[in-house]
PDB file of C-alpha atoms in Angstrom:
ATOM      1  CA  MET A   1     -20.967 -23.834  22.081  1.00 49.00           C
ATOM      2  CA  THR A   2     -19.181 -20.978  20.384  1.00 68.00           C
ATOM      3  CA  GLU A   3     -18.533 -20.482  16.694  1.00 83.00           C
ATOM      4  CA  ASN A   4     -15.190 -18.827  17.441  1.00 80.00           C
ATOM      5  CA  PHE A   5     -12.022 -20.906  17.379  1.00 83.00           C
ATOM      6  CA  PRO A   6      -8.265 -20.340  17.539  1.00 80.00           C
ATOM      7  CA  ALA A   7      -6.803 -19.454  14.139  1.00 85.00           C
ATOM      8  CA  PHE A   8      -3.441 -18.032  15.130  1.00 84.00           C
ATOM      9  CA  ASP A   9      -1.715 -20.212  12.535  1.00 87.00           C
ATOM     10  CA  ILE A  10      -2.849 -17.889   9.710  1.00 90.00           C
ATOM     11  CA  SER A  11      -1.482 -14.748  11.387  1.00 92.00           C
ATOM     12  CA  PRO A  12       2.061 -13.451  10.934  1.00 94.00           C
ATOM     13  CA  VAL A  13       2.007 -11.995  14.475  1.00 94.00           C
ATOM     14  CA  PRO A  14       4.444 -13.867  16.755  1.00 94.00           C
ATOM     15  CA  ASP A  15       3.486 -15.094  20.211  1.00 91.00           C
ATOM     16  CA  PRO A  16       3.781 -12.297  22.793  1.00 91.00           C
ATOM     17  CA  ALA A  17       7.213 -12.303  24.433  1.00 92.00           C
ATOM     18  CA  LEU A  18       9.696  -9.694  25.609  1.00 92.00           C
ATOM     19  CA  ASP A  19      12.160 -11.076  23.058  1.00 95.00           C
ATOM     20  CA  ALA A  20       9.634 -11.745  20.242  1.00 95.00           C
ATOM     21  CA  VAL A  21      11.174 -11.492  16.797  1.00 96.00           C
ATOM     22  CA  PRO A  22       9.115  -9.757  14.122  1.00 96.00           C
ATOM     23  CA  PRO A  23       8.386 -11.730  10.979  1.00 96.00           C
ATOM     24  CA  GLU A  24      10.186 -10.842   7.785  1.00 95.00           C
ATOM     25  CA  LEU A  25       8.648  -8.197   5.568  1.00 96.00           C
ATOM     26  CA  PHE A  26       6.203 -10.089   3.337  1.00 96.00           C
ATOM     27  CA  ARG A  27       6.836  -9.732  -0.390  1.00 96.00           C
ATOM     28  CA  GLY A  28       4.320 -12.325  -1.596  1.00 95.00           C
ATOM     29  CA  LEU A  29       1.341 -11.423  -3.755  1.00 94.00           C
ATOM     30  CA  TYR A  30      -2.139 -12.308  -2.503  1.00 95.00           C
ATOM     31  CA  GLY A  31      -5.723 -11.122  -2.613  1.00 94.00           C
ATOM     32  CA  MET A  32      -5.747  -8.443   0.064  1.00 92.00           C
ATOM     33  CA  PRO A  33      -8.415  -9.140   2.700  1.00 93.00           C
ATOM     34  CA  MET A  34      -8.088  -5.570   4.001  1.00 92.00           C
ATOM     35  CA  PHE A  35      -6.069  -2.476   3.144  1.00 95.00           C
ATOM     36  CA  VAL A  36      -5.940   1.231   3.866  1.00 94.00           C
ATOM     37  CA  THR A  37      -5.975   3.899   1.165  1.00 94.00           C
ATOM     38  CA  ALA A  38      -4.495   7.257   2.162  1.00 93.00           C
ATOM     39  CA  SER A  39      -4.567  10.467   0.158  1.00 93.00           C
ATOM     40  CA  THR A  40      -1.445  12.603   0.272  1.00 94.00           C
ATOM     41  CA  SER A  41      -0.481  15.947  -1.210  1.00 93.00           C
ATOM     42  CA  ASP A  42       3.190  14.851  -1.286  1.00 95.00           C
ATOM     43  CA  LEU A  43       3.465  11.228  -2.375  1.00 95.00           C
ATOM     44  CA  ALA A  44       7.279  11.082  -2.123  1.00 95.00           C
ATOM     45  CA  ALA A  45       7.348  12.517   1.413  1.00 96.00           C
ATOM     46  CA  SER A  46       4.566  10.193   2.553  1.00 96.00           C
ATOM     47  CA  VAL A  47       6.291   7.136   1.098  1.00 97.00           C
ATOM     48  CA  ASP A  48       9.502   8.153   2.867  1.00 98.00           C
ATOM     49  CA  PHE A  49       7.692   8.547   6.230  1.00 98.00           C
ATOM     50  CA  TRP A  50       5.907   5.190   5.989  1.00 98.00           C
ATOM     51  CA  ILE A  51       9.108   3.393   4.940  1.00 98.00           C
ATOM     52  CA  ARG A  52      11.645   5.003   7.284  1.00 98.00           C
ATOM     53  CA  GLY A  53       9.300   5.784  10.160  1.00 98.00           C
ATOM     54  CA  LEU A  54       6.836   2.909  10.237  1.00 98.00           C
ATOM     55  CA  GLY A  55       8.905   0.113   8.673  1.00 98.00           C
ATOM     56  CA  PHE A  56       6.916  -0.471   5.484  1.00 98.00           C
ATOM     57  CA  PHE A  57       8.448  -1.154   2.077  1.00 98.00           C
ATOM     58  CA  ASP A  58       7.390  -0.224  -1.452  1.00 98.00           C
ATOM     59  CA  LEU A  59       5.772  -3.379  -2.853  1.00 98.00           C
ATOM     60  CA  PHE A  60       5.174  -1.557  -6.140  1.00 96.00           C
ATOM     61  CA  SER A  61       4.491   1.931  -7.449  1.00 97.00           C
ATOM     62  CA  VAL A  62       2.747   3.520 -10.393  1.00 96.00           C
ATOM     63  CA  PRO A  63       4.704   6.804 -10.605  1.00 93.00           C
ATOM     64  CA  GLY A  64       2.609   9.802  -9.622  1.00 90.00           C
ATOM     65  CA  GLN A  65      -0.529   7.664  -9.140  1.00 95.00           C
ATOM     66  CA  LEU A  66      -0.097   5.041  -6.429  1.00 96.00           C
ATOM     67  CA  THR A  67       2.387   3.435  -4.063  1.00 98.00           C
ATOM     68  CA  HIS A  68       1.484   0.090  -2.509  1.00 98.00           C
ATOM     69  CA  LEU A  69       3.266  -0.257   0.836  1.00 98.00           C
ATOM     70  CA  ARG A  70       3.480  -3.335   3.044  1.00 98.00           C
ATOM     71  CA  ARG A  71       5.075  -4.558   6.299  1.00 97.00           C
ATOM     72  CA  TRP A  72       3.987  -8.012   7.356  1.00 97.00           C
ATOM     73  CA  ALA A  73       1.434 -10.145   5.526  1.00 96.00           C
ATOM     74  CA  PHE A  74      -1.982  -8.432   5.576  1.00 96.00           C
ATOM     75  CA  GLN A  75      -0.518  -5.012   6.501  1.00 97.00           C
ATOM     76  CA  ASP A  76      -1.099  -3.130   3.250  1.00 97.00           C
ATOM     77  CA  VAL A  77      -1.417   0.618   2.625  1.00 97.00           C
ATOM     78  CA  LEU A  78      -2.051   2.345  -0.680  1.00 97.00           C
ATOM     79  CA  LEU A  79      -0.840   5.941  -0.906  1.00 97.00           C
ATOM     80  CA  VAL A  80      -2.522   8.002  -3.616  1.00 96.00           C
ATOM     81  CA  PRO A  81      -2.311  11.668  -4.628  1.00 96.00           C
ATOM     82  CA  GLY A  82      -4.974  13.836  -3.052  1.00 93.00           C
ATOM     83  CA  GLU A  83      -5.659  16.425  -0.421  1.00 88.00           C
ATOM     84  CA  ARG A  84      -4.630  15.959   3.209  1.00 79.00           C
ATOM     85  CA  PRO A  85      -7.669  16.190   5.498  1.00 77.00           C
ATOM     86  CA  ALA A  86      -7.499  19.432   7.463  1.00 77.00           C
ATOM     87  CA  GLY A  87      -9.262  18.249  10.602  1.00 76.00           C
ATOM     88  CA  ALA A  88      -8.132  15.905  13.314  1.00 68.00           C
ATOM     89  CA  PRO A  89      -8.149  12.253  12.310  1.00 71.00           C
ATOM     90  CA  GLY A  90     -11.456  10.626  13.150  1.00 73.00           C
ATOM     91  CA  LEU A  91     -10.462   7.119  12.179  1.00 81.00           C
ATOM     92  CA  SER A  92      -7.397   5.156  13.199  1.00 92.00           C
ATOM     93  CA  VAL A  93      -5.691   2.091  11.804  1.00 96.00           C
ATOM     94  CA  SER A  94      -3.665  -0.316  13.948  1.00 97.00           C
ATOM     95  CA  PHE A  95      -0.700  -2.420  12.875  1.00 97.00           C
ATOM     96  CA  ALA A  96       0.803  -5.200  14.962  1.00 97.00           C
ATOM     97  CA  CYS A  97       4.462  -5.061  15.841  1.00 97.00           C
ATOM     98  CA  VAL A  98       6.626  -6.572  18.565  1.00 97.00           C
ATOM     99  CA  LEU A  99       7.709  -4.836  21.759  1.00 97.00           C
ATOM    100  CA  SER A 100      11.282  -4.265  20.578  1.00 97.00           C
ATOM    101  CA  GLN A 101       9.981  -2.224  17.615  1.00 98.00           C
ATOM    102  CA  ILE A 102       7.952   0.340  19.586  1.00 98.00           C
ATOM    103  CA  ASP A 103      10.798   2.623  20.748  1.00 98.00           C
ATOM    104  CA  PRO A 104      12.716   2.622  17.419  1.00 98.00           C
ATOM    105  CA  ILE A 105       9.517   3.423  15.504  1.00 98.00           C
ATOM    106  CA  ALA A 106       8.786   6.289  17.916  1.00 98.00           C
ATOM    107  CA  ALA A 107      12.316   7.662  17.576  1.00 98.00           C
ATOM    108  CA  GLU A 108      12.365   7.458  13.772  1.00 98.00           C
ATOM    109  CA  CYS A 109       8.911   9.022  13.402  1.00 98.00           C
ATOM    110  CA  GLU A 110       9.843  11.852  15.783  1.00 98.00           C
ATOM    111  CA  GLU A 111      13.001  12.499  13.785  1.00 98.00           C
ATOM    112  CA  LEU A 112      11.028  12.662  10.542  1.00 98.00           C
ATOM    113  CA  LEU A 113       8.046  14.612  11.905  1.00 97.00           C
ATOM    114  CA  PRO A 114       8.623  16.074  15.396  1.00 98.00           C
ATOM    115  CA  GLY A 115       5.588  15.899  17.653  1.00 98.00           C
ATOM    116  CA  CYS A 116       3.804  13.206  15.643  1.00 97.00           C
ATOM    117  CA  THR A 117       3.836  10.494  18.338  1.00 98.00           C
ATOM    118  CA  THR A 118       1.962   9.919  21.575  1.00 97.00           C
ATOM    119  CA  GLY A 119       3.109   7.225  23.971  1.00 96.00           C
ATOM    120  CA  PRO A 120       4.017   4.500  24.071  1.00 98.00           C
ATOM    121  CA  ARG A 121       1.504   3.546  26.717  1.00 97.00           C
ATOM    122  CA  GLN A 122       0.587   0.268  28.330  1.00 94.00           C
ATOM    123  CA  MET A 123      -3.048  -0.623  27.666  1.00 93.00           C
ATOM    124  CA  PRO A 124      -5.360  -2.592  29.976  1.00 89.00           C
ATOM    125  CA  TRP A 125      -5.822  -5.317  27.335  1.00 87.00           C
ATOM    126  CA  ASN A 126      -2.169  -6.369  27.657  1.00 88.00           C
ATOM    127  CA  SER A 127      -0.556  -4.415  24.862  1.00 93.00           C
ATOM    128  CA  VAL A 128       1.786  -1.476  24.455  1.00 97.00           C
ATOM    129  CA  GLU A 129       0.603   1.104  21.932  1.00 98.00           C
ATOM    130  CA  LEU A 130       2.277   3.971  20.131  1.00 98.00           C
ATOM    131  CA  GLU A 131       0.108   6.533  18.347  1.00 98.00           C
ATOM    132  CA  ILE A 132       1.510   8.282  15.283  1.00 97.00           C
ATOM    133  CA  VAL A 133      -0.224  10.983  13.247  1.00 95.00           C
ATOM    134  CA  THR A 134       1.222  10.636   9.745  1.00 95.00           C
ATOM    135  CA  PRO A 135       1.855  13.425   7.211  1.00 93.00           C
ATOM    136  CA  GLU A 136      -1.524  12.475   5.654  1.00 93.00           C
ATOM    137  CA  ASN A 137      -3.214  13.132   9.024  1.00 92.00           C
ATOM    138  CA  ILE A 138      -3.894   9.431   9.621  1.00 93.00           C
ATOM    139  CA  ARG A 139      -3.875   8.173  13.194  1.00 95.00           C
ATOM    140  CA  VAL A 140      -1.740   5.005  13.099  1.00 97.00           C
ATOM    141  CA  ILE A 141      -1.499   2.821  16.200  1.00 98.00           C
ATOM    142  CA  MET A 142       1.478   0.488  16.404  1.00 98.00           C
ATOM    143  CA  THR A 143       0.436  -2.179  18.901  1.00 97.00           C
ATOM    144  CA  ALA A 144       2.597  -4.866  20.521  1.00 97.00           C
ATOM    145  CA  ALA A 145       1.201  -7.631  22.703  1.00 93.00           C
ATOM    146  CA  ARG A 146       2.826  -8.154  26.079  1.00 91.00           C
ATOM    147  CA  PRO A 147       3.562 -11.616  27.488  1.00 89.00           C
ATOM    148  CA  TYR A 148       0.584 -12.977  29.403  1.00 84.00           C
ATOM    149  CA  ASP A 149       0.976 -12.931  33.184  1.00 82.00           C
ATOM    150  CA  PRO A 150      -2.036 -14.598  34.857  1.00 81.00           C
ATOM    151  CA  ASN A 151      -1.443 -12.535  38.019  1.00 85.00           C
ATOM    152  CA  SER A 152      -1.340  -9.143  36.287  1.00 84.00           C
ATOM    153  CA  ALA A 153      -3.900  -6.353  36.202  1.00 83.00           C
ATOM    154  CA  ALA A 154      -4.188  -6.927  32.450  1.00 81.00           C
ATOM    155  CA  ALA A 155      -5.106 -10.595  33.008  1.00 82.00           C
ATOM    156  CA  GLU A 156      -7.726  -9.543  35.559  1.00 85.00           C
ATOM    157  CA  TYR A 157      -9.129  -7.003  33.109  1.00 83.00           C
ATOM    158  CA  LEU A 158      -9.314  -9.632  30.360  1.00 80.00           C
ATOM    159  CA  ARG A 159     -11.009 -12.144  32.676  1.00 84.00           C
ATOM    160  CA  ALA A 160     -13.509  -9.472  33.727  1.00 87.00           C
ATOM    161  CA  ILE A 161     -14.593  -8.966  30.122  1.00 83.00           C
ATOM    162  CA  GLY A 162     -14.814 -12.709  29.458  1.00 82.00           C
ATOM    163  CA  ILE A 163     -11.455 -13.419  27.863  1.00 79.00           C
ATOM    164  CA  GLY A 164      -9.682 -16.320  29.501  1.00 77.00           C
ATOM    165  CA  ALA A 165      -6.028 -17.234  29.624  1.00 77.00           C
ATOM    166  CA  PRO A 166      -4.380 -18.235  26.338  1.00 75.00           C
ATOM    167  CA  GLU A 167      -3.987 -21.947  25.781  1.00 67.00           C
ATOM    168  CA  GLU A 168      -0.625 -23.310  26.783  1.00 48.00           C
TER     169      GLU A 168
END
């Protein structure tokens, strides 16, 4: 018997589909179960990149001290003044999106910061991922689940690592 169980009903991520519709931006207040804090030497430019490029919105700001950004429920980022790390990003953060958002996010990010994206690429675990290195030198992965095809290479890969087909 396993202690794991389906809990998809608490997630804002829609079922994988080619025509999946992203949920609305979530403006509710809650105790954040997880968030990212990013230091930036240019708070205004970073806020602009995250909003226009990655689809976040300004939930609230304390001028010159903090901007709390959000997309969907449980996708929170705090931007704070500080120094941009000089080296390559060692840590990444992933945010769910839907397939129809991948190309527009890539285009907008490239317009704002040419050369900041890699991909999108199809991953063996049945997702499409776009890598973005933000102005703060954070490696952000926008990841969109693909519809499950039991005859695909991705399904075979998932079965091989012990993940069965989703329940119908």
